Amino acid sequence: MKLNEKLLIALTLILALFPVSSALAQEASLNSGDTAWMIVSTALVMMMTPAGLALFYGGMSRYKNLLNTFAMTFMSYCLASVIWVVIGYTLAFGPDVGGLIGGLDFTFLSSITVKSLSGTIPTFVYVLFQMTFAGITVALVLGSIVDRMKFSSWLLFTTLWSVFIYCPIAHWVWGGGWMAKMGALDFAGGNVVHINAGVAGLVLSLMLGKRIGYGKETMFPSSIALTGLGAALLWFGWFGFNAGSQLAADGLAGSAFLVTNTSAAMGAISWMFTEWYITRKPTVLGIASGIVAGLVSITPAAGFVDLSASLIIGLVAGVLGFVCVSKLKHKMGYDDSLDAFGVHGMCGLWGALATGIFANPAVNPGGTGLLYGNPKQLLIQIVSIAATAGYTAVGTLVVVAITRFATNGLRVEKDDEIMGLDNSQHGERAFEILNS
Amino acid sequence: MKLNEKLLIALTLILALFPVSSALAQEASLNSGDTAWMIVSTALVMMMTPAGLALFYGGMSRYKNLLNTFAMTFMSYCLASVIWVVIGYTLAFGPDVGGLIGGLDFTFLSSITVKSLSGTIPTFVYVLFQMTFAGITVALVLGSIVDRMKFSSWLLFTTLWSVFIYCPIAHWVWGGGWMAKMGALDFAGGNVVHINAGVAGLVLSLMLGKRIGYGKETMFPSSIALTGLGAALLWFGWFGFNAGSQLAADGLAGSAFLVTNTSAAMGAISWMFTEWYITRKPTVLGIASGIVAGLVSITPAAGFVDLSASLIIGLVAGVLGFVCVSKLKHKMGYDDSLDAFGVHGMCGLWGALATGIFANPAVNPGGTGLLYGNPKQLLIQIVSIAATAGYTAVGTLVVVAITRFATNGLRVEKDDEIMGLDNSQHGERAFEILNS
Amino acid sequence: MKLNEKLLIALTLILALFPVSSALAQEASLNSGDTAWMIVSTALVMMMTPAGLALFYGGMSRYKNLLNTFAMTFMSYCLASVIWVVIGYTLAFGPDVGGLIGGLDFTFLSSITVKSLSGTIPTFVYVLFQMTFAGITVALVLGSIVDRMKFSSWLLFTTLWSVFIYCPIAHWVWGGGWMAKMGALDFAGGNVVHINAGVAGLVLSLMLGKRIGYGKETMFPSSIALTGLGAALLWFGWFGFNAGSQLAADGLAGSAFLVTNTSAAMGAISWMFTEWYITRKPTVLGIASGIVAGLVSITPAAGFVDLSASLIIGLVAGVLGFVCVSKLKHKMGYDDSLDAFGVHGMCGLWGALATGIFANPAVNPGGTGLLYGNPKQLLIQIVSIAATAGYTAVGTLVVVAITRFATNGLRVEKDDEIMGLDNSQHGERAFEILNS
Amino acid sequence: MKKIEAIIKPFKLDDVKEALNELGIQGMTISEVKGYGRQKGHKEIYRGAEYVVDFIPKIKIEVVVAANMVDQVIEKIRSAANSGKIGDGKIFVIPVEQAIRVRTGEKNMDAL
Amino acid sequence: MKKIEAIIKPFKLDDVKEALNELGIQGMTISEVKGYGRQKGHKEIYRGAEYVVDFIPKIKIEVVVAANMVDQVIEKIRSAANSGKIGDGKIFVIPVEQAIRVRTGEKNMDAL
Amino acid sequence: MKKIEAIIKPFKLDDVKEALNELGIQGMTISEVKGYGRQKGHKEIYRGAEYVVDFIPKIKIEVVVAANMVDQVIEKIRSAANSGKIGDGKIFVIPVEQAIRVRTGEKNMDAL
Ligand SMILES: Nc1ncnc2c1ncn2[C@@H]1O[C@H](COP(=O)(O)OP(=O)(O)O)[C@@H](O)[C@H]1O
Ligand SMILES: Nc1ncnc2c1ncn2[C@@H]1O[C@H](COP(=O)(O)OP(=O)(O)O)[C@@H](O)[C@H]1O
Ligand SMILES: Nc1ncnc2c1ncn2[C@@H]1O[C@H](COP(=O)(O)OP(=O)(O)O)[C@@H](O)[C@H]1O
């Protein structure tokens, strides 16, 4: 309960007699500070997709596919933006139907007005904040499949996946669905965003098959500099992602902010040293990857754990991420192009478990983990992880099958793949630097 | 009227007897939430010019002129910053003189203090917020004329144009001038910013003449990747632009935020599909352009229209923008290098009309459009558009004439234009990527 | 004292009888508007290091060292993030010990909870805000030494320097240490950040020696375009840096915001014209450098001076910066690679003096400068500058000596330096743009 | 057969290409090169560090033609690439003993 | 000695390199070039401005070998670079009068 | 006339340029190339994917000179480009039948 609310309860009591009081009572609970913070958080999370992720992914994809990666990222966010206000929000946050999905009451946001409030902020802001999560989640998936997918197929996949995979899971966890009722802890999206996107990416990449020349040809990232900048912007935006998930500008938001930054820093440090030790060189790509690994892992835990937990979560994330992308992947032999599964899926999984282990009631009475005497929480986390992974795996399979049928084939022509998707799909080049 | 104001009225009534009450009454209406939001909005809009627009425009200009585009953009903002605090603000927002211009009372912001308030925020913040609009407007103009204008001429043009063209129009619409009195609706700058800049750009490009080799030589954008990043940053900043124009962190700001994002997404989608259908390829440049088209169009309408209107406004913007830059321009044969007129002018015009059509009193009692039974509004919009376009066309003509005379000639030497302006004007290159 | 506080005092008086009142009294002073602003400020300052500074510095370093510059910048922030929460914060802001250093009470932020407040904001937010300053300060140092330092040496240097140089100085000025008691004025870090980093950079570069080929070979910046973007992002973030240092969203924050933007703009304008006059070409690098010079100079003064002072401060900064980097440096013959000393050290010095000259009690009763009848302030400023420069010079010397010993040698092999640090230290290249 | 190597100013490329087309030349290979010669380079100053850029961007055109076409080709290139200013470039003629088309294995004149 | 200049499609480079290694060729020099020929370029459209990109990215391989190896080398390159499609490229043979290794000053065959 | 093609390490360019100036050579053309040879390339590892970069950046200098200057030029380049390490590069000499200056049409020696 926030300050001004208290103020107002108090006031309404005293001022019951004043004419203004009623007017006052109505919009009583809008808090301009919380609203300011949430509009900014939303803007920050929005920026993560077309700026942060486009650079992070674009810089890692081969030069001939850089713009295609941009195009897929941009359109993921654009399509999600429209889908969300039309149908997505209501499916995720409409009145609960059997714990599984939201009702259609808010289709086209009907019945939500400028005056509607969610907690202490305008409902419109809440809708948009949630929308930015839908937008980045589907965009994260493409990390597994750049360099080979037909643009048309991607657009259809994005549309179907947002509606049929993202919305239900968002409802389960945040929309009052069964996971919420079960008491699963996911502050800012370990399940909903990262495990979900990571597993979907893996499935999609398996169905697409490997890139031509994978394992044989050299596949240099087009620009580690752009990837580094992307990681920096993702970090910047992630403060909105995690601290914003408190939906208020208060102490818990500050705490989420603190652990988010700490975990990101630890992730970068541990990834770098692990890599340095194992492959003899600390790379900028490794540092950037470690930052993201740390951020992903702290996401579900941000509002529940304390500083010392965040140091451990980030530390483990850096090592885990490195092992997944540089060992596991090559052992398993799938072609998760930019490691959406290795980084987001696996570190999201670690974060979800860590939440069940480290959740400290002193930070947030809403969550008590194993270390604070509640082993049950860890169990709940495992169930929620399994359910999320299971649903998204099967669901994505179906969505991909439909997409393949509808766009006859998911993959670009062999020659187009060799020539590069920038040229074949978009008829453009990322840079035209010719001296004169 | 915002919450805390209400609180305070109430309080001052009750507390009339308390010592603190008077102190209270004074700075009564500063709202820290609104202030927080407006400082951030201002920072976001500031970022749009040297980061967003410089990349968006720089990436579209030919490589040999990339830095010159940066230089013009940066200096537009720097000059506007100084001009605004010295004389611009008072011309635009000083006490109204005959509905045409502001008086000189606030020259050098004299008589404004740390304690001064505008509504619920410090006046200094309001001054800066308005300044960022002046800065980006003149920078937008250069989209029409990159690749050929003398840097010295640009600096003088910027200075004169900000004072004699921007300030009066800003006064008419936002400073309590005749358009405001007439009831013209322009929430965040359809007239003041986009139509104004677009028309000025067209005039300037006509007076400069076409680029050497225009229509014959290939003129490849230096980097679609940078342009894409620029569009993403513009989108991010535009939330400050539009939602910030409410000058408060409240429900209407949230609504403006919602329609802004929706229109941008729709603009990108519709531009992309139109292009795909007509030229067989969906380009990243098209997607980026559609985003901007959607943002421009919703700008005047942001605080007045509802979700469904924003879907239509963005949809039309994407198609309109595409047609203007890829058909109209080539028909007319002017050389609007980066389409400041095609995108900002024309989509700004559409937005201004759309505001008159879709303004929904349920969103904002301050505006009722054609569809809600007030055809007169559409008429008012048309008058305001015509007046803006007319004044800026003539005014720019004069300003350009003076500039040409004062800097003898507007255009760089033929050889310098061929060699590129980065080299001839600045003696630099944008990238020096040489392996060793 | 902020609005809501007043409200609450008032309220607690009246509501003494209500049950809620006590609960109210406790967390009474959290202000959600101030908190919103400070979280955002912190995020903005964080972004300055891995995004703004990495680009600004990376673009200036030679292509073969671009990623190494990124790596050093990223790790500076990551290490500082961890060091700060473990030990740095308590050394700087723990209970004062003899005016020299903070006590260890807050090691690992122990005893700080979600409910802890600093003024009107959560203590965690305050901790993080201060952390971002530690992070950028040490990163600024590397501007003096890019292109030649061993990565391992940099990591150790960063760690030692943050703890033994930054923390004490931060304590003296902001942690209630002797400079604070003496009445030194440093609103946002002229001493603590810029003079400190600049002098440390100079010392480190002298101990490292010049780059191979310095003064003989051409050393082209890898990308003025990236440097320009970096300057724009630094400017954007600097609003959090300076206006955020007020720790509240109020009129003084607005005033700091105003003078910051004005000084940056003036710095760019004056640097550009000085350069234009002296070397016949206005460069984008010059404009970008002028922006930073203006921002550095206004930093200590931001909360104390008025508009007209900021015009002068920025004007002088542009000229001074230009002279330092293009004349002084070459006269003295040290190799301050990217001019951390020339720009940050010297302009920080100017800003610290200017604060003593222009501090206007009408803006902030906390500071009265020479021009307002308090010559003593100027003296205090000089003492604080001298002390800061002296301590950091000697301290850095020691830290560097230890680092050299511990990492046997500070400098990369001759061949590695020639081949470039991206390749030799990280085994990466910044761009791999190969058409196919 | 001879290989004609022409070093020209970048902005002249289109003209030269068209000129060669007029001769019915169906193929050529170009590359970005930097040239040092009589044409003075410009200087660039970065924060007071002054560098003379005396390697100037040029385009190198390589076209292999029958011996008997050499003079025409040279003439065409000259007139197209000529701006009358220092730095217009050079044309060199180099003997070629064989030419093969990768796709078909055709030899010499048939390969062009 | 002869210099063999092969202009090939970029993605064929690895194959050609390996093919040459099989011949025991220890060195070569490559450069990025652009080719104009029978292979049609594609068009790019930027906001309605349509440009035909008829200079297509190619890789030029230069390898200097003993005269007696020329035919083998040509054959190896041909088979490796051949995709059967227009634009596979050309191979040119140019006389080389001397070769020197910078490091040692060794001459001709010893320099390769 | 002969064309001397020297493939050298990039950081040696300035030295070689000066060496040639001492011989009064007024012009040359350089290009960025990549070399494959005895000099071992380094490996790069991106997220566990290990690539050997065996094409190493080099600079190719082309200078056309009178036949009688060839030996001097070779010697100058050698001594300037020599670092004594593997990978210092090669120098090749190729016959040139004609040289024309685009601007003036001057031929052969006068064109240089
Ligand atoms: N001796 C040479 N060998 C190879 N290339 C040369 C030689 N001399 C000049 N060039 C090339 O020709 C270009 C133009 O030569 P320059 O002397 O500048 O002007 P001009 O062609 O008018 O004499 C140079 O930039 C260089 O690329
Ligand atoms: N006469 C020529 N001189 C030099 N290079 C040529 C010539 N003709 C073609 N080329 C090069 O060979 C490449 C392939 O030629 P092209 O005619 O497109 O296909 P193909 O090799 O199948 O005949 C061209 O892109 C160009 O680089
Ligand atoms: N047979 C060849 N033909 C053309 N270029 C060659 C040949 N052999 C070597 N080179 C070039 O010379 C460079 C240096 O050769 P390398 O064998 O690495 O060292 P060294 O010059 O010391 O023998 C190579 O990188 C390559 O560019």
mmCIF file of N, CA, C and O in Angstrom, chain C residues 53-104:
data_model
loop_
_atom_site.group_PDB
_atom_site.id
_atom_site.type_symbol
_atom_site.label_atom_id
_atom_site.label_comp_id
_atom_site.label_asym_id
_atom_site.label_seq_id
_atom_site.Cartn_x
_atom_site.Cartn_y
_atom_site.Cartn_z
ATOM 1 N N LEU C 53 29.879 6.137 -23.028
ATOM 2 C CA LEU C 53 31.331 6.265 -22.978
ATOM 3 C C LEU C 53 32.021 5.234 -23.866
ATOM 4 O O LEU C 53 33.002 5.538 -24.546
ATOM 5 N N ALA C 54 31.482 4.023 -23.909
ATOM 6 C CA ALA C 54 32.095 2.992 -24.761
ATOM 7 C C ALA C 54 32.094 3.449 -26.213
ATOM 8 O O ALA C 54 33.087 3.279 -26.923
ATOM 9 N N LEU C 55 31.017 4.059 -26.652
ATOM 10 C CA LEU C 55 30.960 4.543 -28.029
ATOM 11 C C LEU C 55 31.853 5.767 -28.221
ATOM 12 O O LEU C 55 32.578 5.877 -29.204
ATOM 13 N N PHE C 56 31.781 6.687 -27.270
ATOM 14 C CA PHE C 56 32.550 7.924 -27.377
ATOM 15 C C PHE C 56 34.043 7.603 -27.444
ATOM 16 O O PHE C 56 34.752 8.082 -28.334
ATOM 17 N N TYR C 57 34.498 6.762 -26.553
ATOM 18 C CA TYR C 57 35.913 6.366 -26.518
ATOM 19 C C TYR C 57 36.236 5.364 -27.630
ATOM 20 O O TYR C 57 37.253 5.490 -28.320
ATOM 21 N N GLY C 58 35.365 4.377 -27.797
ATOM 22 C CA GLY C 58 35.628 3.344 -28.799
ATOM 23 C C GLY C 58 35.776 3.929 -30.192
ATOM 24 O O GLY C 58 36.655 3.538 -30.962
ATOM 25 N N GLY C 59 34.936 4.898 -30.506
ATOM 26 C CA GLY C 59 35.000 5.517 -31.826
ATOM 27 C C GLY C 59 36.265 6.332 -32.039
ATOM 28 O O GLY C 59 36.717 6.521 -33.162
ATOM 29 N N MET C 60 36.844 6.811 -30.946
ATOM 30 C CA MET C 60 38.068 7.608 -31.055
ATOM 31 C C MET C 60 39.318 6.741 -31.116
ATOM 32 O O MET C 60 40.345 7.157 -31.620
ATOM 33 N N SER C 61 39.225 5.535 -30.568
ATOM 34 C CA SER C 61 40.427 4.701 -30.581
ATOM 35 C C SER C 61 40.600 4.100 -31.972
ATOM 36 O O SER C 61 39.666 4.033 -32.750
ATOM 37 N N ARG C 62 41.806 3.666 -32.266
ATOM 38 C CA ARG C 62 42.043 3.114 -33.594
ATOM 39 C C ARG C 62 41.247 1.843 -33.775
ATOM 40 O O ARG C 62 40.947 1.144 -32.805
ATOM 41 N N TYR C 63 40.903 1.541 -35.016
ATOM 42 C CA TYR C 63 40.028 0.400 -35.274
ATOM 43 C C TYR C 63 40.525 -0.876 -34.622
ATOM 44 O O TYR C 63 39.744 -1.640 -34.050
ATOM 45 N N LYS C 64 41.823 -1.078 -34.657
ATOM 46 C CA LYS C 64 42.348 -2.344 -34.130
ATOM 47 C C LYS C 64 42.206 -2.451 -32.613
ATOM 48 O O LYS C 64 42.446 -3.514 -32.047
ATOM 49 N N ASN C 65 41.793 -1.363 -31.966
ATOM 50 C CA ASN C 65 41.639 -1.368 -30.509
ATOM 51 C C ASN C 65 40.224 -1.029 -30.045
ATOM 52 O O ASN C 65 39.987 -0.822 -28.858
ATOM 53 N N LEU C 66 39.305 -0.973 -30.975
ATOM 54 C CA LEU C 66 37.940 -0.549 -30.644
ATOM 55 C C LEU C 66 37.307 -1.459 -29.587
ATOM 56 O O LEU C 66 36.788 -0.985 -28.573
ATOM 57 N N LEU C 67 37.385 -2.751 -29.809
ATOM 58 C CA LEU C 67 36.726 -3.673 -28.869
ATOM 59 C C LEU C 67 37.433 -3.703 -27.520
ATOM 60 O O LEU C 67 36.796 -3.882 -26.482
ATOM 61 N N ASN C 68 38.737 -3.513 -27.524
ATOM 62 C CA ASN C 68 39.446 -3.478 -26.254
ATOM 63 C C ASN C 68 38.946 -2.291 -25.422
ATOM 64 O O ASN C 68 38.760 -2.386 -24.206
ATOM 65 N N THR C 69 38.683 -1.178 -26.095
ATOM 66 C CA THR C 69 38.137 -0.016 -25.399
ATOM 67 C C THR C 69 36.758 -0.350 -24.841
ATOM 68 O O THR C 69 36.445 -0.012 -23.696
ATOM 69 N N PHE C 70 35.952 -1.048 -25.632
ATOM 70 C CA PHE C 70 34.649 -1.499 -25.133
ATOM 71 C C PHE C 70 34.842 -2.388 -23.903
ATOM 72 O O PHE C 70 34.210 -2.193 -22.876
ATOM 73 N N ALA C 71 35.732 -3.353 -24.021
ATOM 74 C CA ALA C 71 35.930 -4.322 -22.941
ATOM 75 C C ALA C 71 36.345 -3.618 -21.653
ATOM 76 O O ALA C 71 35.809 -3.891 -20.579
ATOM 77 N N MET C 72 37.283 -2.673 -21.764
ATOM 78 C CA MET C 72 37.738 -1.969 -20.566
ATOM 79 C C MET C 72 36.593 -1.166 -19.958
ATOM 80 O O MET C 72 36.404 -1.131 -18.740
ATOM 81 N N THR C 73 35.797 -0.525 -20.807
ATOM 82 C CA THR C 73 34.688 0.290 -20.307
ATOM 83 C C THR C 73 33.643 -0.579 -19.618
ATOM 84 O O THR C 73 33.211 -0.281 -18.497
ATOM 85 N N PHE C 74 33.263 -1.662 -20.284
ATOM 86 C CA PHE C 74 32.252 -2.551 -19.695
ATOM 87 C C PHE C 74 32.727 -3.100 -18.352
ATOM 88 O O PHE C 74 32.006 -3.064 -17.363
ATOM 89 N N MET C 75 33.958 -3.585 -18.330
ATOM 90 C CA MET C 75 34.426 -4.202 -17.089
ATOM 91 C C MET C 75 34.611 -3.168 -15.984
ATOM 92 O O MET C 75 34.426 -3.479 -14.805
ATOM 93 N N SER C 76 34.943 -1.936 -16.333
ATOM 94 C CA SER C 76 35.039 -0.905 -15.295
ATOM 95 C C SER C 76 33.717 -0.810 -14.558
ATOM 96 O O SER C 76 33.667 -0.795 -13.336
ATOM 97 N N TYR C 77 32.648 -0.763 -15.340
ATOM 98 C CA TYR C 77 31.343 -0.628 -14.710
ATOM 99 C C TYR C 77 30.956 -1.891 -13.938
ATOM 100 O O TYR C 77 30.442 -1.802 -12.816
ATOM 101 N N CYS C 78 31.230 -3.045 -14.514
ATOM 102 C CA CYS C 78 30.855 -4.303 -13.843
ATOM 103 C C CYS C 78 31.608 -4.471 -12.522
ATOM 104 O O CYS C 78 31.009 -4.782 -11.491
ATOM 105 N N LEU C 79 32.917 -4.240 -12.564
ATOM 106 C CA LEU C 79 33.692 -4.388 -11.330
ATOM 107 C C LEU C 79 33.236 -3.367 -10.294
ATOM 108 O O LEU C 79 33.013 -3.703 -9.127
ATOM 109 N N ALA C 80 33.077 -2.114 -10.729
ATOM 110 C CA ALA C 80 32.645 -1.086 -9.786
ATOM 111 C C ALA C 80 31.291 -1.443 -9.173
ATOM 112 O O ALA C 80 31.047 -1.208 -7.989
ATOM 113 N N SER C 81 30.409 -2.043 -9.974
ATOM 114 C CA SER C 81 29.082 -2.416 -9.468
ATOM 115 C C SER C 81 29.200 -3.353 -8.276
ATOM 116 O O SER C 81 28.517 -3.181 -7.266
ATOM 117 N N VAL C 82 30.056 -4.340 -8.426
ATOM 118 C CA VAL C 82 30.200 -5.327 -7.359
ATOM 119 C C VAL C 82 30.970 -4.752 -6.179
ATOM 120 O O VAL C 82 30.546 -4.858 -5.028
ATOM 121 N N ILE C 83 32.080 -4.089 -6.495
ATOM 122 C CA ILE C 83 32.891 -3.494 -5.426
ATOM 123 C C ILE C 83 32.037 -2.549 -4.576
ATOM 124 O O ILE C 83 32.098 -2.552 -3.356
ATOM 125 N N TRP C 84 31.215 -1.768 -5.242
ATOM 126 C CA TRP C 84 30.431 -0.761 -4.542
ATOM 127 C C TRP C 84 29.495 -1.354 -3.501
ATOM 128 O O TRP C 84 29.448 -0.894 -2.359
ATOM 129 N N VAL C 85 28.758 -2.391 -3.883
ATOM 130 C CA VAL C 85 27.796 -2.952 -2.928
ATOM 131 C C VAL C 85 28.502 -3.732 -1.833
ATOM 132 O O VAL C 85 28.000 -3.854 -0.714
ATOM 133 N N VAL C 86 29.686 -4.247 -2.151
ATOM 134 C CA VAL C 86 30.414 -5.014 -1.139
ATOM 135 C C VAL C 86 31.080 -4.077 -0.130
ATOM 136 O O VAL C 86 30.834 -4.173 1.073
ATOM 137 N N ILE C 87 31.869 -3.144 -0.639
ATOM 138 C CA ILE C 87 32.681 -2.347 0.283
ATOM 139 C C ILE C 87 32.691 -0.852 -0.030
ATOM 140 O O ILE C 87 32.790 -0.011 0.853
ATOM 141 N N GLY C 88 32.510 -0.526 -1.303
ATOM 142 C CA GLY C 88 32.654 0.871 -1.731
ATOM 143 C C GLY C 88 31.675 1.816 -1.058
ATOM 144 O O GLY C 88 32.054 2.872 -0.540
ATOM 145 N N TYR C 89 30.408 1.429 -1.060
ATOM 146 C CA TYR C 89 29.398 2.329 -0.506
ATOM 147 C C TYR C 89 29.695 2.671 0.952
ATOM 148 O O TYR C 89 29.621 3.829 1.358
ATOM 149 N N THR C 90 30.066 1.676 1.699
ATOM 150 C CA THR C 90 30.292 1.929 3.126
ATOM 151 C C THR C 90 31.557 2.771 3.342
ATOM 152 O O THR C 90 31.590 3.641 4.211
ATOM 153 N N LEU C 91 32.568 2.558 2.495
ATOM 154 C CA LEU C 91 33.767 3.395 2.611
ATOM 155 C C LEU C 91 33.444 4.851 2.300
ATOM 156 O O LEU C 91 33.994 5.772 2.891
ATOM 157 N N ALA C 92 32.545 5.065 1.354
ATOM 158 C CA ALA C 92 32.234 6.434 0.945
ATOM 159 C C ALA C 92 31.138 7.050 1.804
ATOM 160 O O ALA C 92 31.206 8.222 2.164
ATOM 161 N N PHE C 93 30.134 6.267 2.141
ATOM 162 C CA PHE C 93 28.972 6.836 2.825
ATOM 163 C C PHE C 93 28.703 6.236 4.192
ATOM 164 O O PHE C 93 27.693 6.526 4.821
ATOM 165 N N GLY C 94 29.616 5.399 4.675
ATOM 166 C CA GLY C 94 29.452 4.881 6.027
ATOM 167 C C GLY C 94 29.723 6.002 7.014
ATOM 168 O O GLY C 94 30.210 7.077 6.635
ATOM 169 N N PRO C 95 29.414 5.760 8.293
ATOM 170 C CA PRO C 95 29.634 6.764 9.336
ATOM 171 C C PRO C 95 31.049 7.343 9.245
ATOM 172 O O PRO C 95 32.020 6.588 9.140
ATOM 173 N N ASP C 96 31.132 8.646 9.230
ATOM 174 C CA ASP C 96 32.405 9.330 9.037
ATOM 175 C C ASP C 96 33.448 8.948 10.084
ATOM 176 O O ASP C 96 33.164 8.915 11.282
ATOM 177 N N VAL C 97 34.661 8.650 9.622
ATOM 178 C CA VAL C 97 35.772 8.369 10.534
ATOM 179 C C VAL C 97 36.828 9.449 10.333
ATOM 180 O O VAL C 97 37.533 9.468 9.322
ATOM 181 N N GLY C 98 36.835 10.389 11.244
ATOM 182 C CA GLY C 98 37.845 11.453 11.193
ATOM 183 C C GLY C 98 37.810 12.284 9.926
ATOM 184 O O GLY C 98 38.834 12.819 9.501
ATOM 185 N N GLY C 99 36.655 12.355 9.271
ATOM 186 C CA GLY C 99 36.551 13.180 8.075
ATOM 187 C C GLY C 99 37.245 12.589 6.871
ATOM 188 O O GLY C 99 37.213 13.146 5.779
ATOM 189 N N LEU C 100 37.864 11.405 7.045
ATOM 190 C CA LEU C 100 38.689 10.855 5.974
ATOM 191 C C LEU C 100 38.038 9.722 5.206
ATOM 192 O O LEU C 100 38.233 9.578 4.003
ATOM 193 N N ILE C 101 37.269 8.899 5.891
ATOM 194 C CA ILE C 101 36.724 7.707 5.245
ATOM 195 C C ILE C 101 35.479 7.252 5.986
ATOM 196 O O ILE C 101 35.256 7.649 7.132
ATOM 197 N N GLY C 102 34.642 6.451 5.314
ATOM 198 C CA GLY C 102 33.437 5.946 5.967
ATOM 199 C C GLY C 102 33.720 4.647 6.693
ATOM 200 O O GLY C 102 34.587 3.877 6.282
ATOM 201 N N GLY C 103 33.003 4.395 7.750
ATOM 202 C CA GLY C 103 33.167 3.162 8.507
ATOM 203 C C GLY C 103 32.590 1.971 7.761
ATOM 204 O O GLY C 103 31.911 2.130 6.740
ATOM 205 N N LEU C 104 32.827 0.777 8.296
ATOM 206 C CA LEU C 104 32.446 -0.445 7.575
ATOM 207 C C LEU C 104 31.042 -0.940 7.891
ATOM 208 O O LEU C 104 30.671 -2.064 7.543
#
